[in-house]
Amino acid sequence: MAEQTEKAFQFQVGISQNSKLASKKKGNAKRWYCDVGLGFKTPKEAIEGTYIDKKCPFTGSTITIRGRILTGVVVSNKMKRTIVIRREYLHYIPKYNRYEKRHKNLSAHLSPAFIGVELGDQVTVGQCRPISKTVRFNVLKVQKKIIKGAGAKQFSKF
Amino acid sequence: MYQIRIIEILEEPEILAAPGEQSDSEHLVVQMWASLVAVLMLGYYVWGISRDSRHKRNATGAKRAHYRKKRKFELGRQAANTKIGAKRIHAVRVRGGSTKFRALRLDSGNFAWGSEHATRKCRIIAVKYNSTNNELVRTNTLVKGCIVEIDATPFRQWFESHYALPLGRRGKKPHEGHEEGLNKPRSNHVERKVAERKEGFKVEQALDDQFVTGRVLARVTSRPGQAGRCDGYILEGKELDFYSRKIRSKGKH
């Protein structure tokens, strides 16, 4: 029931909402999930969870991951189910034989399968079809930020 | 050169109208011709609605420069806003030559009772709920995903003939005609099949209640403005609970 937060009934397309079948099953109704390929493991939460997200690469039937796979650092997670990641790179200036720092921001859709994604986490995103005006990527893997040394002993959050 | 001609024609429809004829319809024809000719001569379409993103701001917020006119492939058309009434469908020629059927008024659709694997053509009575816009409920506009009330009799007839069980009868004495499905003459073979089906079979309470009133809630799954049809499925189980609650809370306001 927790996942029905919208004005329209949320369900996975293609999974029948039949009363007959649902009552026969012991647990929840059937859940559709898939393997996105390219060696990415589908998170347990995607298989066992109850969230409905049509744009999730693991439980949304219309999204396929193809094209580029990029990584970045999470800069903002204030949007609903999407994050902004920052990708840094060095640009070479031939005249001075040196490099300069540049960065590009990228909006990526964050599936509810990934819980507790905070600022500073490293994230792997895969290209998919346009999901919104600026979102063309979907989060596939999250590597939490490691607080090294003295920082680890300190209270960073609750 | 051609542009000037078009304007001339629009301003003086009398040129085309023969003396004594009405020039109104001609004017309309001329306007349509003008659009067509504009497309051919000027290289862009004169429909107002476009689906481009060149008029929108960038992701950074920058205003995009307007450097080219609207293209025909970016066109959008007026919404169908299909209402409930005697069937009225217009065919539209679309890009590539295919046709879309713009339903302007529909009165019935093919609805499915999923768990029973039965589909029947039913009359659509009213729009009950639309998650997007209450206005569309008030004006009884049919769109994909809206919840409608359909006439339940085709399903009741099928059910009673298939299961030989009464559906949606609350102890009332049924009319003569309604006995048909329940007690129609069946061969032995069919009787056995029916008995097998009946065993331990029960319809959901919430659904049965709906059948009593003769009206059942269903969700529209086709796109009336694109396909010209209003098809869907009967709400059951969790979905039915969800929408019943929504409709009831709406009614309270």
mmCIF file of C-alpha atoms in Angstrom:
data_model
loop_
_atom_site.group_PDB
_atom_site.id
_atom_site.type_symbol
_atom_site.label_atom_id
_atom_site.label_comp_id
_atom_site.label_asym_id
_atom_site.label_seq_id
_atom_site.Cartn_x
_atom_site.Cartn_y
_atom_site.Cartn_z
ATOM 1 C CA MET A 1 0.000 0.000 0.000
ATOM 2 C CA ALA A 2 2.915 2.344 0.661
ATOM 3 C CA GLU A 3 3.724 2.590 -3.009
ATOM 4 C CA GLN A 4 0.321 4.008 -4.047
ATOM 5 C CA THR A 5 1.180 7.634 -3.510
ATOM 6 C CA GLU A 6 -0.092 9.024 -6.814
ATOM 7 C CA LYS A 7 -3.599 9.858 -7.964
ATOM 8 C CA ALA A 8 -3.601 6.974 -10.391
ATOM 9 C CA PHE A 9 -3.185 3.346 -9.392
ATOM 10 C CA GLN A 10 0.498 2.423 -9.753
ATOM 11 C CA PHE A 11 1.219 -0.960 -11.280
ATOM 12 C CA GLN A 12 3.776 -2.675 -13.455
ATOM 13 C CA VAL A 13 2.580 -2.763 -17.039
ATOM 14 C CA GLY A 14 2.083 -6.292 -18.230
ATOM 15 C CA ILE A 15 1.534 -7.828 -14.810
ATOM 16 C CA SER A 16 -2.121 -8.677 -14.449
ATOM 17 C CA GLN A 17 -3.813 -7.193 -11.418
ATOM 18 C CA ASN A 18 -6.276 -10.069 -11.317
ATOM 19 C CA SER A 19 -8.131 -10.701 -8.145
ATOM 20 C CA LYS A 20 -8.259 -14.427 -8.840
ATOM 21 C CA LEU A 21 -4.549 -14.910 -9.302
ATOM 22 C CA ALA A 22 -3.593 -12.580 -6.482
ATOM 23 C CA SER A 23 -5.631 -14.481 -3.945
ATOM 24 C CA LYS A 24 -4.177 -17.800 -5.018
ATOM 25 C CA LYS A 25 -0.613 -16.660 -4.413
ATOM 26 C CA LYS A 26 0.648 -16.754 -0.866
ATOM 27 C CA GLY A 27 2.841 -13.670 -1.052
ATOM 28 C CA ASN A 28 2.429 -10.487 -3.041
ATOM 29 C CA ALA A 29 1.280 -10.315 -6.606
ATOM 30 C CA LYS A 30 3.862 -11.171 -9.243
ATOM 31 C CA ARG A 31 6.685 -8.714 -9.721
ATOM 32 C CA TRP A 32 8.493 -8.171 -12.997
ATOM 33 C CA TYR A 33 12.196 -7.463 -12.940
ATOM 34 C CA CYS A 34 15.016 -7.929 -15.401
ATOM 35 C CA ASP A 35 18.738 -8.161 -15.776
ATOM 36 C CA VAL A 36 20.031 -4.996 -17.472
ATOM 37 C CA GLY A 37 23.027 -6.817 -18.898
ATOM 38 C CA LEU A 38 26.613 -5.629 -19.222
ATOM 39 C CA GLY A 39 27.481 -7.354 -15.970
ATOM 40 C CA PHE A 40 25.370 -5.143 -13.713
ATOM 41 C CA LYS A 41 23.801 -6.960 -10.846
ATOM 42 C CA THR A 42 20.145 -6.157 -10.242
ATOM 43 C CA PRO A 43 19.753 -5.039 -6.632
ATOM 44 C CA LYS A 44 17.865 -7.176 -4.154
ATOM 45 C CA GLU A 45 15.544 -4.298 -3.392
ATOM 46 C CA ALA A 46 14.407 -4.298 -7.015
ATOM 47 C CA ILE A 47 13.366 -7.941 -6.821
ATOM 48 C CA GLU A 48 11.912 -8.000 -3.333
ATOM 49 C CA GLY A 49 10.676 -4.440 -3.021
ATOM 50 C CA THR A 50 7.176 -3.175 -3.712
ATOM 51 C CA TYR A 51 7.932 0.131 -5.370
ATOM 52 C CA ILE A 52 6.564 0.890 -8.818
ATOM 53 C CA ASP A 53 8.818 2.909 -11.095
ATOM 54 C CA LYS A 54 8.310 2.691 -14.834
ATOM 55 C CA LYS A 55 11.649 4.399 -15.428
ATOM 56 C CA CYS A 56 13.662 1.984 -13.292
ATOM 57 C CA PRO A 57 16.080 -0.068 -15.421
ATOM 58 C CA PHE A 58 15.372 -3.191 -13.336
ATOM 59 C CA THR A 59 11.601 -3.070 -12.885
ATOM 60 C CA GLY A 60 10.421 -0.766 -15.638
ATOM 61 C CA SER A 61 9.695 -2.716 -18.793
ATOM 62 C CA THR A 62 10.240 0.172 -21.193
ATOM 63 C CA ILE A 63 13.782 1.096 -20.204
ATOM 64 C CA THR A 64 16.812 -0.585 -21.766
ATOM 65 C CA ILE A 65 20.414 0.338 -21.112
ATOM 66 C CA ARG A 66 22.388 0.873 -24.280
ATOM 67 C CA GLY A 67 25.081 3.249 -25.432
ATOM 68 C CA ARG A 68 27.364 4.961 -22.977
ATOM 69 C CA ILE A 69 28.184 3.864 -19.448
ATOM 70 C CA LEU A 70 29.583 6.732 -17.402
ATOM 71 C CA THR A 71 30.540 7.364 -13.794
ATOM 72 C CA GLY A 72 30.329 10.441 -11.632
ATOM 73 C CA VAL A 73 29.933 11.845 -8.157
ATOM 74 C CA VAL A 74 26.520 12.670 -6.732
ATOM 75 C CA VAL A 75 26.068 16.404 -6.364
ATOM 76 C CA SER A 76 22.360 16.677 -5.637
ATOM 77 C CA ASN A 77 19.611 14.241 -4.740
ATOM 78 C CA LYS A 78 16.820 16.718 -4.039
ATOM 79 C CA MET A 79 14.821 15.834 -7.145
ATOM 80 C CA LYS A 80 12.108 13.226 -7.081
ATOM 81 C CA ARG A 81 13.712 9.927 -8.135
ATOM 82 C CA THR A 82 16.542 11.629 -10.005
ATOM 83 C CA ILE A 83 20.011 12.848 -9.085
ATOM 84 C CA VAL A 84 22.567 15.218 -10.487
ATOM 85 C CA ILE A 85 26.057 13.816 -10.903
ATOM 86 C CA ARG A 86 29.230 15.673 -11.636
ATOM 87 C CA ARG A 87 31.847 14.337 -14.012
ATOM 88 C CA GLU A 88 35.264 15.918 -13.816
ATOM 89 C CA TYR A 89 37.883 15.783 -16.531
ATOM 90 C CA LEU A 90 41.105 17.515 -17.563
ATOM 91 C CA HIS A 91 41.313 19.576 -20.714
ATOM 92 C CA TYR A 92 44.710 20.029 -22.341
ATOM 93 C CA ILE A 93 45.920 23.432 -23.471
ATOM 94 C CA PRO A 94 48.670 22.815 -26.062
ATOM 95 C CA LYS A 95 50.160 26.329 -25.861
ATOM 96 C CA TYR A 96 51.008 25.959 -22.190
ATOM 97 C CA ASN A 97 51.495 22.236 -22.219
ATOM 98 C CA ARG A 98 49.260 22.007 -19.199
ATOM 99 C CA TYR A 99 45.809 20.909 -18.170
ATOM 100 C CA GLU A 100 42.796 22.660 -16.739
ATOM 101 C CA LYS A 101 39.966 21.208 -14.706
ATOM 102 C CA ARG A 102 36.572 21.071 -16.266
ATOM 103 C CA HIS A 103 33.337 19.419 -15.256
ATOM 104 C CA LYS A 104 29.944 18.569 -16.681
ATOM 105 C CA ASN A 105 26.777 17.947 -14.741
ATOM 106 C CA LEU A 106 24.438 15.185 -15.704
ATOM 107 C CA SER A 107 20.934 14.337 -14.546
ATOM 108 C CA ALA A 108 20.285 10.660 -14.054
ATOM 109 C CA HIS A 109 17.189 8.785 -12.981
ATOM 110 C CA LEU A 110 17.626 7.104 -9.618
ATOM 111 C CA SER A 111 15.526 4.012 -9.116
ATOM 112 C CA PRO A 112 13.973 3.459 -5.674
ATOM 113 C CA ALA A 113 15.958 0.210 -5.645
ATOM 114 C CA PHE A 114 18.925 2.278 -4.503
ATOM 115 C CA ILE A 115 18.257 3.478 -0.983
ATOM 116 C CA GLY A 116 20.409 5.905 0.920
ATOM 117 C CA VAL A 117 22.282 7.550 -1.926
ATOM 118 C CA GLU A 118 24.004 10.592 -0.482
ATOM 119 C CA LEU A 119 26.089 13.449 -1.781
ATOM 120 C CA GLY A 120 29.595 12.401 -2.592
ATOM 121 C CA ASP A 121 28.766 8.825 -3.561
ATOM 122 C CA GLN A 122 30.315 7.461 -6.693
ATOM 123 C CA VAL A 123 27.705 6.347 -9.162
ATOM 124 C CA THR A 124 27.692 4.415 -12.438
ATOM 125 C CA VAL A 125 25.057 5.440 -14.940
ATOM 126 C CA GLY A 126 24.010 3.903 -18.219
ATOM 127 C CA GLN A 127 22.504 5.604 -21.228
ATOM 128 C CA CYS A 128 18.862 4.932 -22.016
ATOM 129 C CA ARG A 129 16.185 6.616 -24.077
ATOM 130 C CA PRO A 130 15.129 10.151 -23.088
ATOM 131 C CA ILE A 131 13.214 9.961 -19.842
ATOM 132 C CA SER A 132 12.525 13.647 -19.476
ATOM 133 C CA LYS A 133 13.756 16.927 -20.883
ATOM 134 C CA THR A 134 17.275 16.508 -19.524
ATOM 135 C CA VAL A 135 17.450 12.919 -18.278
ATOM 136 C CA ARG A 136 18.925 10.314 -20.594
ATOM 137 C CA PHE A 137 20.776 8.206 -18.046
ATOM 138 C CA ASN A 138 19.778 5.722 -15.430
ATOM 139 C CA VAL A 139 21.705 4.818 -12.280
ATOM 140 C CA LEU A 140 22.999 1.258 -12.391
ATOM 141 C CA LYS A 141 25.407 0.999 -9.491
ATOM 142 C CA VAL A 142 26.243 2.996 -6.390
ATOM 143 C CA GLN A 143 29.607 2.924 -4.608
ATOM 144 C CA LYS A 144 29.278 4.639 -1.262
ATOM 145 C CA LYS A 145 31.711 7.346 -0.303
ATOM 146 C CA ILE A 146 34.490 5.952 1.867
ATOM 147 C CA ILE A 147 35.558 8.294 4.622
ATOM 148 C CA LYS A 148 39.218 7.510 5.046
ATOM 149 C CA GLY A 149 41.249 7.623 8.212
ATOM 150 C CA ALA A 150 40.349 10.221 10.795
ATOM 151 C CA GLY A 151 37.148 11.096 9.046
ATOM 152 C CA ALA A 152 35.764 7.593 9.522
ATOM 153 C CA LYS A 153 35.947 7.935 13.289
ATOM 154 C CA GLN A 154 34.069 11.224 13.203
ATOM 155 C CA PHE A 155 30.326 11.578 13.275
ATOM 156 C CA SER A 156 29.445 12.656 9.777
ATOM 157 C CA LYS A 157 25.729 12.062 10.130
ATOM 158 C CA PHE A 158 23.305 10.266 12.475
ATOM 159 C CA MET B 1 4.332 36.058 -55.932
ATOM 160 C CA TYR B 2 2.209 33.104 -54.922
ATOM 161 C CA GLN B 3 1.917 34.416 -51.373
ATOM 162 C CA ILE B 4 0.175 37.529 -52.572
ATOM 163 C CA ARG B 5 -2.263 35.440 -54.565
ATOM 164 C CA ILE B 6 -3.292 33.478 -51.472
ATOM 165 C CA ILE B 7 -4.010 36.627 -49.504
ATOM 166 C CA GLU B 8 -6.034 37.984 -52.360
ATOM 167 C CA ILE B 9 -8.153 34.882 -52.474
ATOM 168 C CA LEU B 10 -8.763 34.950 -48.711
ATOM 169 C CA GLU B 11 -9.851 38.540 -48.765
ATOM 170 C CA GLU B 12 -12.143 38.268 -51.742
ATOM 171 C CA PRO B 13 -13.977 34.987 -51.636
ATOM 172 C CA GLU B 14 -16.506 36.323 -54.089
ATOM 173 C CA ILE B 15 -14.032 35.671 -56.858
ATOM 174 C CA LEU B 16 -14.521 31.942 -56.479
ATOM 175 C CA ALA B 17 -18.195 32.003 -55.728
ATOM 176 C CA ALA B 18 -20.468 31.957 -58.719
ATOM 177 C CA PRO B 19 -23.099 34.662 -58.653
ATOM 178 C CA GLY B 20 -26.036 33.589 -56.566
ATOM 179 C CA GLU B 21 -24.134 30.825 -54.662
ATOM 180 C CA GLN B 22 -23.207 31.014 -50.981
ATOM 181 C CA SER B 23 -19.608 32.043 -50.548
ATOM 182 C CA ASP B 24 -19.218 30.743 -46.967
ATOM 183 C CA SER B 25 -18.391 27.166 -47.765
ATOM 184 C CA GLU B 26 -16.152 28.310 -50.542
ATOM 185 C CA HIS B 27 -14.330 30.511 -48.095
ATOM 186 C CA LEU B 28 -13.643 27.504 -45.907
ATOM 187 C CA VAL B 29 -12.458 25.467 -48.855
ATOM 188 C CA VAL B 30 -10.227 28.308 -49.874
ATOM 189 C CA GLN B 31 -8.757 28.554 -46.398
ATOM 190 C CA MET B 32 -7.933 24.880 -46.447
ATOM 191 C CA TRP B 33 -6.454 25.249 -49.870
ATOM 192 C CA ALA B 34 -4.402 28.133 -48.558
ATOM 193 C CA SER B 35 -2.903 25.941 -45.850
ATOM 194 C CA LEU B 36 -2.073 23.286 -48.357
ATOM 195 C CA VAL B 37 -0.623 25.716 -50.822
ATOM 196 C CA ALA B 38 1.358 27.395 -48.055
ATOM 197 C CA VAL B 39 2.850 24.035 -47.211
ATOM 198 C CA LEU B 40 3.874 23.521 -50.780
ATOM 199 C CA MET B 41 4.998 27.040 -51.586
ATOM 200 C CA LEU B 42 6.318 28.402 -48.340
ATOM 201 C CA GLY B 43 7.830 25.162 -47.095
ATOM 202 C CA TYR B 44 6.225 25.116 -43.625
ATOM 203 C CA TYR B 45 2.877 24.207 -42.189
ATOM 204 C CA VAL B 46 0.411 26.750 -40.932
ATOM 205 C CA TRP B 47 -1.036 24.713 -38.075
ATOM 206 C CA GLY B 48 -0.536 26.593 -34.802
ATOM 207 C CA ILE B 49 0.404 23.704 -32.538
ATOM 208 C CA SER B 50 3.963 22.463 -32.781
ATOM 209 C CA ARG B 51 5.818 19.773 -30.853
ATOM 210 C CA ASP B 52 9.326 21.170 -31.185
ATOM 211 C CA SER B 53 11.647 21.880 -28.296
ATOM 212 C CA ARG B 54 13.339 24.796 -30.011
ATOM 213 C CA HIS B 55 10.965 27.215 -28.322
ATOM 214 C CA LYS B 56 11.900 25.960 -24.864
ATOM 215 C CA ARG B 57 14.800 27.118 -22.749
ATOM 216 C CA ASN B 58 17.961 25.047 -22.446
ATOM 217 C CA ALA B 59 18.746 22.872 -19.478
ATOM 218 C CA THR B 60 21.014 25.692 -18.301
ATOM 219 C CA GLY B 61 18.193 28.196 -18.569
ATOM 220 C CA ALA B 62 19.481 29.926 -21.662
ATOM 221 C CA LYS B 63 16.954 31.231 -24.135
ATOM 222 C CA ARG B 64 17.286 29.512 -27.476
ATOM 223 C CA ALA B 65 17.538 31.689 -30.558
ATOM 224 C CA HIS B 66 14.680 31.434 -33.031
ATOM 225 C CA TYR B 67 16.513 30.610 -36.230
ATOM 226 C CA ARG B 68 14.063 28.614 -38.283
ATOM 227 C CA LYS B 69 10.352 28.343 -38.887
ATOM 228 C CA LYS B 70 8.099 25.550 -37.737
ATOM 229 C CA ARG B 71 8.465 22.374 -39.719
ATOM 230 C CA LYS B 72 5.686 20.098 -40.862
ATOM 231 C CA PHE B 73 7.196 17.098 -39.087
ATOM 232 C CA GLU B 74 6.926 18.947 -35.784
ATOM 233 C CA LEU B 75 3.206 19.487 -36.119
ATOM 234 C CA GLY B 76 0.622 18.833 -33.479
ATOM 235 C CA ARG B 77 -3.116 18.648 -33.921
ATOM 236 C CA GLN B 78 -6.096 19.706 -31.847
ATOM 237 C CA ALA B 79 -7.066 17.317 -29.079
ATOM 238 C CA ALA B 80 -10.004 15.036 -29.751
ATOM 239 C CA ASN B 81 -11.747 15.485 -26.379
ATOM 240 C CA THR B 82 -14.027 12.574 -27.134
ATOM 241 C CA LYS B 83 -17.348 12.787 -25.406
ATOM 242 C CA ILE B 84 -20.024 10.192 -24.794
ATOM 243 C CA GLY B 85 -22.705 10.121 -27.457
ATOM 244 C CA ALA B 86 -23.689 8.738 -30.825
ATOM 245 C CA LYS B 87 -20.543 7.558 -32.600
ATOM 246 C CA ARG B 88 -18.745 10.257 -34.527
ATOM 247 C CA ILE B 89 -15.257 9.492 -35.798
ATOM 248 C CA HIS B 90 -13.110 11.472 -38.196
ATOM 249 C CA ALA B 91 -10.234 9.948 -40.122
ATOM 250 C CA VAL B 92 -7.027 11.948 -40.251
ATOM 251 C CA ARG B 93 -4.235 11.425 -42.741
ATOM 252 C CA VAL B 94 -0.944 11.386 -40.879
ATOM 253 C CA ARG B 95 2.728 11.452 -41.715
ATOM 254 C CA GLY B 96 3.674 8.609 -43.970
ATOM 255 C CA GLY B 97 0.189 8.224 -45.344
ATOM 256 C CA SER B 98 -1.452 6.153 -42.617
ATOM 257 C CA THR B 99 -4.704 7.084 -40.969
ATOM 258 C CA LYS B 100 -5.597 7.943 -37.415
ATOM 259 C CA PHE B 101 -9.193 7.758 -36.294
ATOM 260 C CA ARG B 102 -10.097 10.731 -34.194
ATOM 261 C CA ALA B 103 -13.150 9.735 -32.177
ATOM 262 C CA LEU B 104 -15.156 12.807 -31.316
ATOM 263 C CA ARG B 105 -18.074 10.951 -29.777
ATOM 264 C CA LEU B 106 -18.293 7.361 -28.649
ATOM 265 C CA ASP B 107 -21.012 5.424 -26.943
ATOM 266 C CA SER B 108 -19.626 1.927 -26.511
ATOM 267 C CA GLY B 109 -16.402 -0.005 -26.281
ATOM 268 C CA ASN B 110 -14.958 -3.453 -25.971
ATOM 269 C CA PHE B 111 -14.373 -4.152 -22.307
ATOM 270 C CA ALA B 112 -12.616 -7.128 -20.779
ATOM 271 C CA TRP B 113 -13.283 -8.959 -17.541
ATOM 272 C CA GLY B 114 -9.683 -10.046 -16.954
ATOM 273 C CA SER B 115 -10.036 -12.698 -14.313
ATOM 274 C CA GLU B 116 -12.882 -14.386 -16.217
ATOM 275 C CA HIS B 117 -11.215 -14.023 -19.607
ATOM 276 C CA ALA B 118 -14.397 -12.583 -21.075
ATOM 277 C CA THR B 119 -14.670 -9.541 -23.302
ATOM 278 C CA ARG B 120 -17.908 -7.903 -24.287
ATOM 279 C CA LYS B 121 -19.010 -4.797 -26.100
ATOM 280 C CA CYS B 122 -20.590 -2.514 -23.518
ATOM 281 C CA ARG B 123 -22.281 0.831 -23.508
ATOM 282 C CA ILE B 124 -20.314 3.596 -21.795
ATOM 283 C CA ILE B 125 -22.450 5.535 -19.376
ATOM 284 C CA ALA B 126 -20.306 8.144 -17.665
ATOM 285 C CA VAL B 127 -16.771 9.113 -16.767
ATOM 286 C CA LYS B 128 -16.271 8.649 -13.061
ATOM 287 C CA TYR B 129 -12.666 9.553 -12.352
ATOM 288 C CA ASN B 130 -9.657 11.010 -14.055
ATOM 289 C CA SER B 131 -6.368 11.131 -12.167
ATOM 290 C CA THR B 132 -5.154 14.049 -14.297
ATOM 291 C CA ASN B 133 -7.981 16.521 -14.474
ATOM 292 C CA ASN B 134 -11.328 16.884 -12.761
ATOM 293 C CA GLU B 135 -12.565 19.023 -15.611
ATOM 294 C CA LEU B 136 -12.453 15.947 -17.848
ATOM 295 C CA VAL B 137 -14.698 14.114 -15.424
ATOM 296 C CA ARG B 138 -17.198 16.934 -15.327
ATOM 297 C CA THR B 139 -17.351 17.148 -19.123
ATOM 298 C CA ASN B 140 -17.415 13.340 -19.520
ATOM 299 C CA THR B 141 -14.337 13.291 -21.720
ATOM 300 C CA LEU B 142 -12.982 9.868 -22.662
ATOM 301 C CA VAL B 143 -9.227 9.491 -22.534
ATOM 302 C CA LYS B 144 -6.834 6.641 -21.968
ATOM 303 C CA GLY B 145 -6.553 5.829 -18.283
ATOM 304 C CA CYS B 146 -9.807 7.364 -17.143
ATOM 305 C CA ILE B 147 -12.265 5.382 -15.078
ATOM 306 C CA VAL B 148 -15.689 4.965 -16.641
ATOM 307 C CA GLU B 149 -18.934 3.385 -15.682
ATOM 308 C CA ILE B 150 -20.141 0.832 -18.187
ATOM 309 C CA ASP B 151 -23.369 -1.058 -18.656
ATOM 310 C CA ALA B 152 -22.924 -4.442 -17.010
ATOM 311 C CA THR B 153 -25.676 -6.437 -18.700
ATOM 312 C CA PRO B 154 -23.547 -8.088 -21.425
ATOM 313 C CA PHE B 155 -21.258 -9.439 -18.728
ATOM 314 C CA ARG B 156 -24.063 -10.556 -16.505
ATOM 315 C CA GLN B 157 -25.666 -12.411 -19.379
ATOM 316 C CA TRP B 158 -22.408 -14.147 -20.212
ATOM 317 C CA PHE B 159 -21.718 -14.999 -16.581
ATOM 318 C CA GLU B 160 -25.115 -16.532 -15.940
ATOM 319 C CA SER B 161 -24.962 -18.545 -19.100
ATOM 320 C CA HIS B 162 -21.383 -19.698 -18.377
ATOM 321 C CA TYR B 163 -21.654 -20.501 -14.687
ATOM 322 C CA ALA B 164 -25.409 -20.896 -14.176
ATOM 323 C CA LEU B 165 -25.004 -18.759 -11.059
ATOM 324 C CA PRO B 166 -26.977 -15.597 -10.393
ATOM 325 C CA LEU B 167 -24.905 -12.434 -10.528
ATOM 326 C CA GLY B 168 -25.890 -9.232 -8.871
ATOM 327 C CA ARG B 169 -29.256 -10.349 -7.642
ATOM 328 C CA ARG B 170 -30.177 -9.368 -4.139
ATOM 329 C CA GLY B 171 -33.011 -11.758 -3.386
ATOM 330 C CA LYS B 172 -35.196 -9.850 -5.814
ATOM 331 C CA LYS B 173 -37.371 -11.964 -8.007
ATOM 332 C CA PRO B 174 -35.775 -11.743 -11.442
ATOM 333 C CA HIS B 175 -37.866 -10.851 -14.450
ATOM 334 C CA GLU B 176 -38.956 -13.490 -16.895
ATOM 335 C CA GLY B 177 -36.316 -12.544 -19.425
ATOM 336 C CA HIS B 178 -33.439 -12.801 -16.954
ATOM 337 C CA GLU B 179 -34.086 -16.438 -16.265
ATOM 338 C CA GLU B 180 -32.801 -17.233 -19.713
ATOM 339 C CA GLY B 181 -29.120 -17.439 -18.961
ATOM 340 C CA LEU B 182 -29.544 -19.238 -15.670
ATOM 341 C CA ASN B 183 -31.989 -21.892 -16.647
ATOM 342 C CA LYS B 184 -31.494 -22.331 -20.335
ATOM 343 C CA PRO B 185 -31.739 -25.865 -21.651
ATOM 344 C CA ARG B 186 -28.296 -27.501 -21.621
ATOM 345 C CA SER B 187 -27.089 -30.849 -22.837
ATOM 346 C CA ASN B 188 -25.674 -33.331 -20.327
ATOM 347 C CA HIS B 189 -22.139 -32.701 -21.456
ATOM 348 C CA VAL B 190 -22.525 -28.964 -21.011
ATOM 349 C CA GLU B 191 -24.252 -29.453 -17.644
ATOM 350 C CA ARG B 192 -21.240 -31.373 -16.378
ATOM 351 C CA LYS B 193 -18.868 -28.679 -17.585
ATOM 352 C CA VAL B 194 -20.906 -25.990 -15.902
ATOM 353 C CA ALA B 195 -21.021 -27.938 -12.638
ATOM 354 C CA GLU B 196 -17.237 -28.237 -12.739
ATOM 355 C CA ARG B 197 -16.833 -24.523 -13.215
ATOM 356 C CA LYS B 198 -19.244 -23.651 -10.453
ATOM 357 C CA GLU B 199 -17.364 -25.661 -7.837
ATOM 358 C CA GLY B 200 -15.905 -23.414 -5.198
ATOM 359 C CA PHE B 201 -16.187 -20.413 -7.425
ATOM 360 C CA LYS B 202 -16.977 -17.027 -6.016
ATOM 361 C CA VAL B 203 -17.064 -13.520 -7.418
ATOM 362 C CA GLU B 204 -15.378 -10.758 -5.492
ATOM 363 C CA GLN B 205 -17.835 -9.008 -3.156
ATOM 364 C CA ALA B 206 -17.044 -5.538 -4.405
ATOM 365 C CA LEU B 207 -17.651 -6.592 -7.989
ATOM 366 C CA ASP B 208 -20.884 -8.353 -7.148
ATOM 367 C CA ASP B 209 -22.167 -5.163 -5.520
ATOM 368 C CA GLN B 210 -21.534 -3.314 -8.731
ATOM 369 C CA PHE B 211 -23.463 -5.857 -10.743
ATOM 370 C CA VAL B 212 -26.477 -5.266 -8.547
ATOM 371 C CA THR B 213 -26.712 -1.712 -9.825
ATOM 372 C CA GLY B 214 -26.127 -2.844 -13.391
ATOM 373 C CA ARG B 215 -23.127 -0.525 -13.678
ATOM 374 C CA VAL B 216 -19.523 -1.586 -13.444
ATOM 375 C CA LEU B 217 -16.371 0.485 -13.146
ATOM 376 C CA ALA B 218 -13.798 0.024 -15.869
ATOM 377 C CA ARG B 219 -10.574 1.633 -16.929
ATOM 378 C CA VAL B 220 -10.033 2.815 -20.498
ATOM 379 C CA THR B 221 -6.867 1.399 -22.061
ATOM 380 C CA SER B 222 -7.205 2.443 -25.700
ATOM 381 C CA ARG B 223 -6.609 5.954 -26.990
ATOM 382 C CA PRO B 224 -9.894 7.250 -28.401
ATOM 383 C CA GLY B 225 -8.292 10.190 -30.185
ATOM 384 C CA GLN B 226 -5.774 7.976 -31.966
ATOM 385 C CA ALA B 227 -7.483 4.661 -32.581
ATOM 386 C CA GLY B 228 -11.086 5.796 -32.534
ATOM 387 C CA ARG B 229 -12.008 3.180 -29.971
ATOM 388 C CA CYS B 230 -12.750 3.207 -26.275
ATOM 389 C CA ASP B 231 -11.720 -0.214 -24.994
ATOM 390 C CA GLY B 232 -10.669 -1.217 -21.527
ATOM 391 C CA TYR B 233 -10.934 -3.609 -18.643
ATOM 392 C CA ILE B 234 -13.168 -4.011 -15.637
ATOM 393 C CA LEU B 235 -11.566 -2.941 -12.378
ATOM 394 C CA GLU B 236 -10.956 -5.709 -9.883
ATOM 395 C CA GLY B 237 -9.187 -6.306 -6.601
ATOM 396 C CA LYS B 238 -6.749 -3.709 -5.330
ATOM 397 C CA GLU B 239 -7.297 -1.414 -8.277
ATOM 398 C CA LEU B 240 -11.028 -1.424 -7.687
ATOM 399 C CA ASP B 241 -10.501 -0.578 -4.002
ATOM 400 C CA PHE B 242 -8.158 2.227 -4.921
ATOM 401 C CA TYR B 243 -10.467 3.898 -7.402
ATOM 402 C CA SER B 244 -13.668 3.337 -5.427
ATOM 403 C CA ARG B 245 -12.080 5.139 -2.534
ATOM 404 C CA LYS B 246 -10.974 7.987 -4.799
ATOM 405 C CA ILE B 247 -14.438 8.353 -6.288
ATOM 406 C CA ARG B 248 -16.104 8.261 -2.889
ATOM 407 C CA SER B 249 -13.812 10.922 -1.449
ATOM 408 C CA LYS B 250 -14.472 13.055 -4.496
ATOM 409 C CA GLY B 251 -18.199 12.723 -3.992
ATOM 410 C CA LYS B 252 -17.899 13.853 -0.390
ATOM 411 C CA HIS B 253 -16.521 17.267 -1.315
#
